[in-house]
XYZ file of N, CA, C and O in Angstrom:
548
model
N -32.458 -48.552 -78.559
C -31.349 -48.757 -77.232
C -31.395 -48.002 -75.909
O -31.103 -48.273 -74.773
N -31.580 -46.600 -75.936
C -31.810 -45.527 -74.953
C -32.994 -46.055 -74.044
O -32.829 -45.759 -72.816
N -33.944 -46.797 -74.719
C -35.245 -46.861 -74.283
C -35.424 -47.836 -73.214
O -35.415 -47.641 -71.879
N -34.286 -48.744 -73.728
C -34.257 -50.158 -72.655
C -33.081 -49.693 -71.541
O -33.514 -50.189 -70.447
N -32.165 -48.988 -71.876
C -31.657 -48.289 -70.972
C -32.251 -47.727 -69.746
O -32.374 -47.597 -68.207
N -33.270 -46.241 -69.875
C -34.225 -45.751 -69.266
C -34.644 -46.789 -68.238
O -35.208 -46.638 -67.247
N -35.517 -48.125 -69.075
C -36.006 -48.582 -68.620
C -35.957 -49.500 -67.606
O -36.388 -49.614 -66.534
N -34.782 -49.704 -67.385
C -33.119 -50.560 -67.006
C -33.112 -49.741 -65.404
O -33.673 -50.266 -64.484
N -33.124 -48.040 -66.207
C -32.669 -47.477 -64.868
C -33.575 -47.642 -63.860
O -33.633 -47.641 -62.286
N -35.028 -46.984 -64.544
C -36.789 -46.577 -63.791
C -36.829 -48.216 -62.834
O -36.806 -47.961 -61.606
N -36.517 -49.479 -63.261
C -36.750 -50.961 -62.557
C -35.896 -50.447 -61.366
O -36.456 -51.388 -60.148
N -34.464 -50.253 -61.383
C -33.716 -50.362 -60.514
C -34.284 -49.529 -59.342
O -34.122 -49.719 -58.042
N -34.643 -48.186 -59.493
C -34.935 -46.918 -59.020
C -36.496 -47.691 -57.687
O -36.624 -47.226 -56.628
N -36.765 -48.502 -58.691
C -38.477 -49.037 -57.884
C -38.137 -49.822 -56.861
O -38.745 -49.899 -55.871
N -36.926 -50.653 -56.997
C -36.934 -51.577 -56.604
C -35.635 -51.137 -55.133
O -35.781 -51.401 -54.013
N -35.044 -49.725 -54.875
C -34.097 -49.589 -54.148
C -34.941 -49.010 -52.977
O -35.923 -48.225 -53.252
N -34.654 -49.143 -52.001
C -35.465 -48.302 -50.899
C -35.154 -46.958 -50.551
O -34.303 -46.442 -51.592
N -36.031 -46.149 -49.705
C -36.147 -44.488 -49.565
C -34.613 -44.772 -48.952
O -34.604 -43.318 -49.300
N -34.353 -45.699 -47.996
C -33.472 -44.997 -47.418
C -32.119 -46.425 -47.332
O -32.544 -47.043 -47.931
N -31.194 -45.635 -47.869
C -29.812 -46.386 -48.356
C -28.778 -45.627 -47.271
O -28.713 -44.793 -46.660
N -28.063 -46.945 -46.891
C -26.533 -46.585 -45.560
C -25.346 -46.704 -46.086
O -25.294 -47.984 -47.119
N -24.326 -46.318 -46.399
C -23.062 -46.520 -46.818
C -21.956 -46.086 -45.532
O -22.311 -45.281 -44.828
N -21.090 -46.605 -45.115
C -19.908 -46.449 -44.466
C -20.012 -46.628 -43.377
O -19.639 -45.784 -42.635
N -20.357 -47.469 -43.107
C -20.976 -48.277 -41.407
C -19.698 -48.541 -40.528
O -19.217 -49.571 -41.314
N -19.485 -48.332 -39.660
C -18.702 -48.374 -38.509
C -18.684 -48.780 -37.079
O -19.524 -47.746 -36.873
N -18.203 -49.450 -36.510
C -18.815 -49.246 -35.082
C -16.559 -48.507 -34.134
O -15.698 -49.774 -34.916
N -16.641 -48.115 -33.596
C -15.443 -47.774 -32.957
C -15.224 -48.692 -32.172
O -15.954 -49.468 -31.406
N -13.942 -49.686 -32.511
C -13.243 -50.608 -31.501
C -12.405 -49.771 -30.167
O -12.321 -48.645 -30.569
N -12.607 -50.914 -29.294
C -12.382 -49.944 -27.830
C -11.478 -51.242 -27.187
O -11.751 -52.592 -27.435
N -11.114 -50.430 -26.028
C -10.276 -51.875 -25.390
C -10.586 -52.276 -24.329
O -12.325 -52.096 -24.108
N -10.855 -53.711 -24.446
C -11.432 -54.815 -23.885
C -12.053 -54.358 -22.119
O -13.380 -55.132 -22.071
N -11.977 -54.062 -21.729
C -12.805 -53.091 -20.978
C -13.755 -51.868 -20.808
O -14.431 -51.857 -19.959
N -13.529 -51.604 -21.796
C -14.184 -50.311 -22.175
C -16.032 -50.348 -22.318
O -16.630 -52.084 -22.433
N -16.852 -50.060 -21.577
C -18.047 -50.077 -21.099
C -19.050 -49.175 -22.641
O -20.418 -49.850 -22.734
N -18.039 -48.533 -23.538
C -19.234 -48.213 -23.751
C -18.422 -47.674 -25.596
O -17.642 -47.805 -25.602
N -19.464 -47.470 -26.945
C -18.736 -47.268 -27.899
C -20.289 -46.322 -28.578
O -20.867 -46.307 -28.321
N -19.415 -46.659 -29.957
C -20.872 -45.238 -31.204
C -20.158 -45.982 -32.275
O -19.278 -46.628 -32.949
N -21.279 -46.262 -33.049
C -21.560 -46.194 -34.806
C -21.677 -45.250 -35.401
O -22.355 -44.054 -34.710
N -21.121 -45.279 -36.988
C -21.138 -44.086 -37.535
C -21.432 -44.750 -39.212
O -21.299 -45.776 -39.530
N -22.032 -43.708 -39.365
C -22.393 -43.790 -40.803
C -22.853 -42.701 -41.973
O -23.192 -41.936 -41.157
N -23.177 -43.141 -43.374
C -23.973 -42.038 -44.137
C -25.530 -42.543 -44.185
O -25.724 -43.712 -45.128
N -26.328 -42.090 -43.706
C -27.484 -42.514 -44.602
C -28.560 -41.262 -45.404
O -28.686 -40.514 -45.319
N -28.746 -41.801 -46.425
C -29.314 -41.319 -47.280
C -30.671 -41.364 -47.917
O -31.085 -42.515 -47.643
N -31.351 -40.240 -47.801
C -33.111 -40.421 -48.305
C -33.188 -40.001 -49.342
O -32.954 -38.980 -49.960
N -33.563 -40.903 -50.275
C -33.935 -40.884 -51.446
C -35.251 -40.556 -51.946
O -35.818 -40.770 -52.941
N -36.076 -40.297 -51.050
C -37.782 -39.968 -51.395
C -37.773 -38.707 -51.125
O -36.583 -37.733 -51.002
N -38.960 -38.409 -51.407
C -39.252 -36.900 -51.338
C -39.852 -35.942 -50.392
O -40.148 -34.929 -49.996
N -40.217 -36.785 -49.168
C -39.856 -36.240 -47.834
C -39.201 -36.547 -46.795
O -38.176 -37.603 -46.623
N -39.119 -35.632 -46.032
C -37.866 -35.899 -44.480
C -38.699 -36.858 -43.497
O -39.242 -37.623 -44.116
N -37.165 -38.206 -43.324
C -37.567 -38.887 -42.746
C -36.437 -39.067 -41.339
O -35.716 -38.384 -41.733
N -36.783 -39.430 -40.278
C -36.375 -39.430 -39.164
C -36.079 -40.762 -38.659
O -36.607 -41.767 -38.674
N -34.188 -41.154 -38.123
C -34.303 -42.618 -37.556
C -34.595 -42.102 -36.388
O -34.573 -41.542 -35.630
N -34.956 -43.441 -36.174
C -35.914 -43.263 -34.806
C -35.618 -43.910 -33.484
O -35.284 -44.058 -32.092
N -34.818 -45.298 -33.855
C -34.330 -46.085 -32.899
C -33.459 -47.064 -33.286
O -33.134 -47.024 -34.901
N -32.251 -47.504 -32.909
C -31.334 -48.812 -33.081
C -31.281 -49.647 -32.209
O -30.922 -48.746 -30.903
N -31.077 -50.674 -32.588
C -30.622 -51.992 -31.404
C -29.601 -52.350 -31.893
O -29.192 -52.284 -33.097
N -28.950 -53.576 -31.052
C -27.851 -54.395 -31.300
C -27.652 -55.114 -29.847
O -28.403 -54.983 -29.083
N -27.522 -55.933 -30.133
C -27.201 -57.640 -28.858
C -25.998 -57.046 -28.439
O -25.884 -58.249 -27.416
N -25.069 -56.245 -28.631
C -23.838 -56.231 -28.311
C -24.265 -54.932 -26.880
O -22.822 -55.370 -26.475
N -25.177 -54.676 -26.458
C -25.054 -53.528 -25.149
C -25.939 -53.980 -24.221
O -27.598 -54.371 -25.016
N -26.352 -52.991 -23.689
C -27.553 -53.378 -22.678
C -28.655 -52.469 -23.011
O -29.452 -52.250 -23.145
N -27.689 -50.797 -23.636
C -28.698 -49.799 -24.489
C -28.090 -49.208 -25.826
O -27.201 -49.124 -25.467
N -29.253 -49.230 -26.501
C -28.422 -48.612 -27.387
C -28.733 -47.090 -28.187
O -30.333 -47.289 -28.253
N -28.560 -45.954 -27.845
C -29.008 -44.902 -27.404
C -28.685 -43.830 -29.129
O -27.664 -44.039 -29.312
N -29.771 -43.013 -30.073
C -29.369 -42.081 -30.500
C -28.704 -40.834 -29.975
O -29.049 -40.170 -29.040
N -27.422 -40.389 -30.149
C -26.480 -39.515 -29.731
C -26.206 -38.209 -30.669
O -26.370 -38.437 -31.530
N -25.888 -37.176 -29.935
C -25.003 -36.187 -30.690
C -24.215 -35.543 -29.465
O -24.242 -35.775 -28.503
N -23.553 -34.252 -30.172
C -22.307 -34.001 -29.604
C -22.621 -32.580 -29.258
O -22.973 -31.645 -30.897
N -22.228 -31.342 -28.437
C -22.690 -29.935 -28.856
C -22.268 -29.329 -27.890
O -21.386 -30.014 -26.753
N -21.787 -28.012 -27.716
C -20.410 -27.516 -26.830
C -21.246 -26.606 -25.936
O -22.070 -25.677 -26.360
N -21.182 -26.722 -25.036
C -21.452 -25.647 -24.018
C -20.005 -25.121 -22.831
O -19.439 -25.751 -22.566
N -19.953 -23.957 -23.176
C -19.167 -23.356 -22.507
C -17.578 -23.683 -22.446
O -16.535 -23.863 -22.049
N -17.226 -24.034 -23.868
C -16.067 -24.420 -24.343
C -15.689 -25.967 -24.061
O -15.143 -26.106 -24.156
N -16.493 -26.479 -23.240
C -16.464 -28.403 -23.411
C -18.023 -28.750 -24.038
O -18.908 -28.758 -24.143
N -17.093 -29.738 -24.872
C -17.801 -30.963 -25.595
C -19.031 -31.603 -24.604
O -17.819 -32.456 -23.841
N -19.886 -31.830 -24.652
C -21.011 -32.821 -23.875
C -22.100 -33.425 -25.500
O -21.734 -33.210 -26.402
N -22.113 -34.732 -24.567
C -22.938 -35.646 -25.393
C -24.511 -35.903 -24.719
O -24.821 -35.270 -23.562
N -25.214 -36.185 -25.401
C -26.707 -36.171 -25.347
C -27.708 -37.069 -25.971
O -27.298 -37.112 -26.910
N -28.414 -37.810 -25.352
C -29.623 -38.230 -26.193
C -30.493 -37.691 -26.723
O -30.518 -36.649 -26.329
N -30.642 -38.122 -28.172
C -31.918 -37.085 -29.411
C -32.751 -38.048 -28.929
O -32.494 -39.534 -29.408
N -33.872 -38.027 -29.428
C -35.040 -38.392 -29.670
C -35.078 -39.326 -30.674
O -35.481 -40.407 -31.673
N -34.471 -38.819 -32.188
C -34.726 -38.879 -33.607
C -33.237 -38.247 -34.189
O -33.096 -37.250 -33.630
N -33.361 -38.315 -35.575
C -32.004 -37.952 -36.111
C -32.557 -37.868 -37.541
O -33.274 -38.203 -38.438
N -32.708 -36.701 -37.951
C -33.094 -35.849 -39.423
C -32.645 -36.163 -40.187
O -31.519 -36.200 -40.523
N -33.299 -37.153 -41.188
C -32.548 -37.137 -42.664
C -33.347 -36.532 -43.852
O -34.641 -36.942 -44.339
N -32.795 -35.042 -44.188
C -33.882 -34.597 -45.463
C -34.036 -34.920 -46.289
O -33.145 -36.263 -47.157
N -35.040 -35.200 -46.973
C -35.628 -35.385 -48.231
C -34.297 -34.946 -49.372
O -34.155 -34.012 -49.420
N -34.298 -36.686 -50.196
C -33.375 -36.047 -51.071
C -32.340 -35.895 -50.970
O -31.000 -34.989 -52.039
N -31.449 -35.915 -49.820
C -30.219 -35.768 -49.217
C -29.868 -37.251 -48.032
O -30.122 -37.819 -47.395
N -28.696 -36.483 -47.518
C -27.687 -37.242 -46.479
C -27.415 -36.745 -45.274
O -26.807 -35.493 -45.487
N -27.305 -37.589 -44.453
C -26.859 -37.350 -43.091
C -25.773 -37.887 -42.515
O -26.092 -39.006 -42.506
N -25.003 -37.797 -42.178
C -23.746 -38.443 -41.729
C -23.430 -38.253 -40.416
O -23.152 -37.396 -39.414
N -23.778 -39.607 -39.921
C -23.263 -40.081 -38.764
C -21.734 -40.027 -38.363
O -21.041 -41.062 -39.037
N -21.161 -39.116 -37.507
C -20.097 -39.602 -37.534
C -19.058 -38.616 -35.667
O -19.812 -38.014 -35.033
N -18.057 -38.870 -35.718
C -17.397 -38.397 -34.468
C -17.532 -36.925 -34.021
O -17.847 -36.076 -35.067
N -17.861 -36.383 -32.973
C -18.542 -35.910 -32.599
C -19.743 -34.852 -33.022
O -19.930 -33.260 -33.262
N -20.407 -35.762 -33.497
C -21.877 -35.433 -34.406
C -22.565 -36.612 -33.771
O -22.801 -37.098 -32.862
N -23.885 -36.236 -34.643
C -24.427 -37.827 -34.222
C -24.466 -38.846 -34.333
O -22.933 -38.909 -35.399
N -24.230 -39.964 -33.752
C -24.300 -41.273 -33.673
C -25.089 -41.733 -32.588
O -25.881 -41.746 -32.390
N -24.674 -43.500 -33.165
C -25.470 -44.770 -32.218
C -24.509 -44.793 -31.285
O -23.716 -45.388 -31.125
N -24.928 -44.416 -30.117
C -24.405 -45.075 -28.779
C -24.455 -46.400 -27.935
O -25.666 -46.245 -28.006
N -23.448 -47.221 -27.647
C -23.688 -48.210 -27.391
C -22.984 -48.137 -25.740
O -21.965 -47.846 -25.706
N -24.163 -48.407 -25.065
C -23.834 -48.492 -23.413
C -24.237 -49.629 -22.578
O -24.945 -50.489 -23.077
N -22.978 -49.952 -21.577
C -23.444 -50.875 -21.420
C -22.618 -52.432 -22.275
O -23.799 -53.325 -22.124
N -21.605 -52.417 -22.652
C -21.076 -53.578 -23.627
C -20.763 -54.736 -23.296
O -20.352 -55.301 -21.707
N -21.920 -55.817 -23.566
C -21.633 -57.063 -23.234
C -20.790 -57.915 -23.789
O -20.221 -58.961 -23.450
N -20.332 -57.683 -24.556
C -18.736 -58.379 -25.788
C -17.728 -57.030 -26.034
O -17.963 -55.470 -25.579
N -16.606 -57.680 -26.465
C -15.080 -57.202 -26.487
C -15.750 -56.451 -28.143
O -16.530 -57.110 -28.691
N -15.039 -55.638 -28.332
C -14.906 -54.827 -29.462
C -13.901 -54.585 -30.051
O -13.187 -53.548 -30.603
N -12.825 -55.453 -30.678
C -11.811 -55.401 -31.375
C -11.720 -55.131 -32.544
O -12.606 -54.906 -33.613
N -10.472 -54.384 -32.923
C -10.767 -54.280 -34.451
C -11.144 -55.043 -35.439
O -10.796 -56.311 -34.910
N -12.057 -55.236 -36.386
C -12.308 -56.296 -37.368
C -13.704 -56.964 -36.932
O -14.058 -57.488 -37.824
N -14.081 -56.956 -35.991
C -15.276 -57.586 -35.172
C -16.582 -56.546 -35.917
O -16.497 -55.916 -36.245
N -17.056 -57.972 -36.283
C -18.656 -57.363 -37.262
C -20.222 -57.805 -36.254
O -19.504 -58.139 -35.483
N -20.345 -56.040 -36.466
C -21.554 -56.163 -35.103
C -22.757 -55.767 -35.597
O -22.897 -55.295 -37.011
N -23.625 -56.789 -35.512
C -25.260 -56.468 -36.249
C -25.965 -55.194 -36.115
O -26.193 -55.211 -34.406
N -26.783 -54.280 -36.457
C -27.496 -53.310 -36.310
C -28.452 -52.934 -36.701
O -28.791 -53.845 -37.902
N -29.431 -53.001 -35.769
C -31.083 -52.572 -36.590
C -31.867 -50.923 -36.556
O -31.453 -50.717 -35.452
N -31.897 -50.595 -37.281
C -32.164 -49.463 -37.908
C -33.917 -49.172 -38.061
O -34.045 -49.811 -38.932
N -34.333 -48.192 -36.945
C -36.065 -48.195 -37.390
C -36.347 -46.793 -37.642
O -35.771 -45.750 -37.046
N -36.970 -46.596 -38.559
C -36.907 -44.664 -38.936
C -38.584 -44.895 -39.211
O -39.604 -45.380 -39.171
N -38.847 -42.997 -39.323
C -40.228 -42.586 -39.037
C -41.663 -42.976 -40.285
O -42.478 -42.734 -40.146
N -40.512 -43.842 -41.164
C -41.802 -43.988 -42.814
C -41.991 -45.784 -42.706
O -42.621 -45.964 -42.897
N -41.595 -46.145 -40.960
C -41.926 -47.516 -41.257
C -40.942 -48.647 -41.288
O -40.769 -49.885 -41.233
N -40.240 -47.977 -42.393
C -38.658 -48.826 -42.714
C -37.869 -49.673 -41.552
O -37.488 -48.267 -40.788
N -37.585 -50.917 -41.727
C -36.340 -50.987 -40.909
C -35.402 -51.626 -41.756
O -35.563 -52.604 -42.451
N -34.169 -51.486 -41.049
C -33.245 -52.167 -41.842
C -32.000 -52.522 -40.997
O -31.966 -52.308 -39.882
N -31.718 -53.593 -41.426
C -30.801 -54.242 -41.054
C -28.755 -54.388 -41.433
O -29.290 -54.319 -43.035
N -28.316 -53.801 -40.866
C -26.688 -53.963 -41.235
C -25.449 -54.646 -40.613
O -25.989 -54.687 -39.572
N -24.558 -54.786 -41.276
C -23.138 -55.158 -40.016
C -22.413 -53.784 -40.311
O -22.584 -52.932 -41.584
N -22.051 -53.644 -39.443
C -20.917 -52.430 -38.607
C -19.693 -53.587 -38.567
O -19.805 -54.032 -37.523
N -18.268 -53.509 -39.018
C -16.682 -53.716 -39.362
C -16.250 -52.349 -37.743
O -16.547 -51.438 -37.926
N -16.163 -53.245 -36.915
C -15.144 -52.171 -35.502
C -13.906 -51.728 -36.209
O -13.285 -52.863 -37.050
N -13.523 -50.053 -36.232
C -12.359 -49.748 -36.436
C -11.707 -48.621 -35.572
O -12.695 -48.160 -34.971
N -10.971 -48.677 -35.586
C -10.166 -47.686 -34.864
C -10.780 -46.648 -35.144
O -10.414 -45.716 -36.230
N -10.944 -45.263 -33.243
C -11.153 -43.849 -34.444
C -9.629 -43.376 -34.918
O -8.917 -43.135 -34.117
N -10.120 -42.590 -35.833
C -9.079 -41.911 -36.302
C -8.520 -40.236 -35.932
O -9.825 -39.978 -35.873
């Protein structure tokens, strides 16, 4: 019995990709807003560091990877080339930290709207996922 459980768990891990994503959401914004951001937890199940290189979606003119930092007591935001997900660890994209920025929204983002995202990673993996628009708490 133990052997069959072990074999099942091993086969499950073979089919699980090196990258998993959970708790993805996008900030709902007022109808006239031109920017929003997406957040999630990205887990790297592999033994090598992997980086998120690119994000895309058809809801905005531009989609960029961003972070926040403090300069002279003022929070500022800037574009980054990649977001590192260390081996066998997770990186959380969250408000006032790393996030995916949507610039030039082409459509409204009311609470509950589902948004399609495509992510590209340094290991060649590409993932498509849906994020639900929620209010920032």
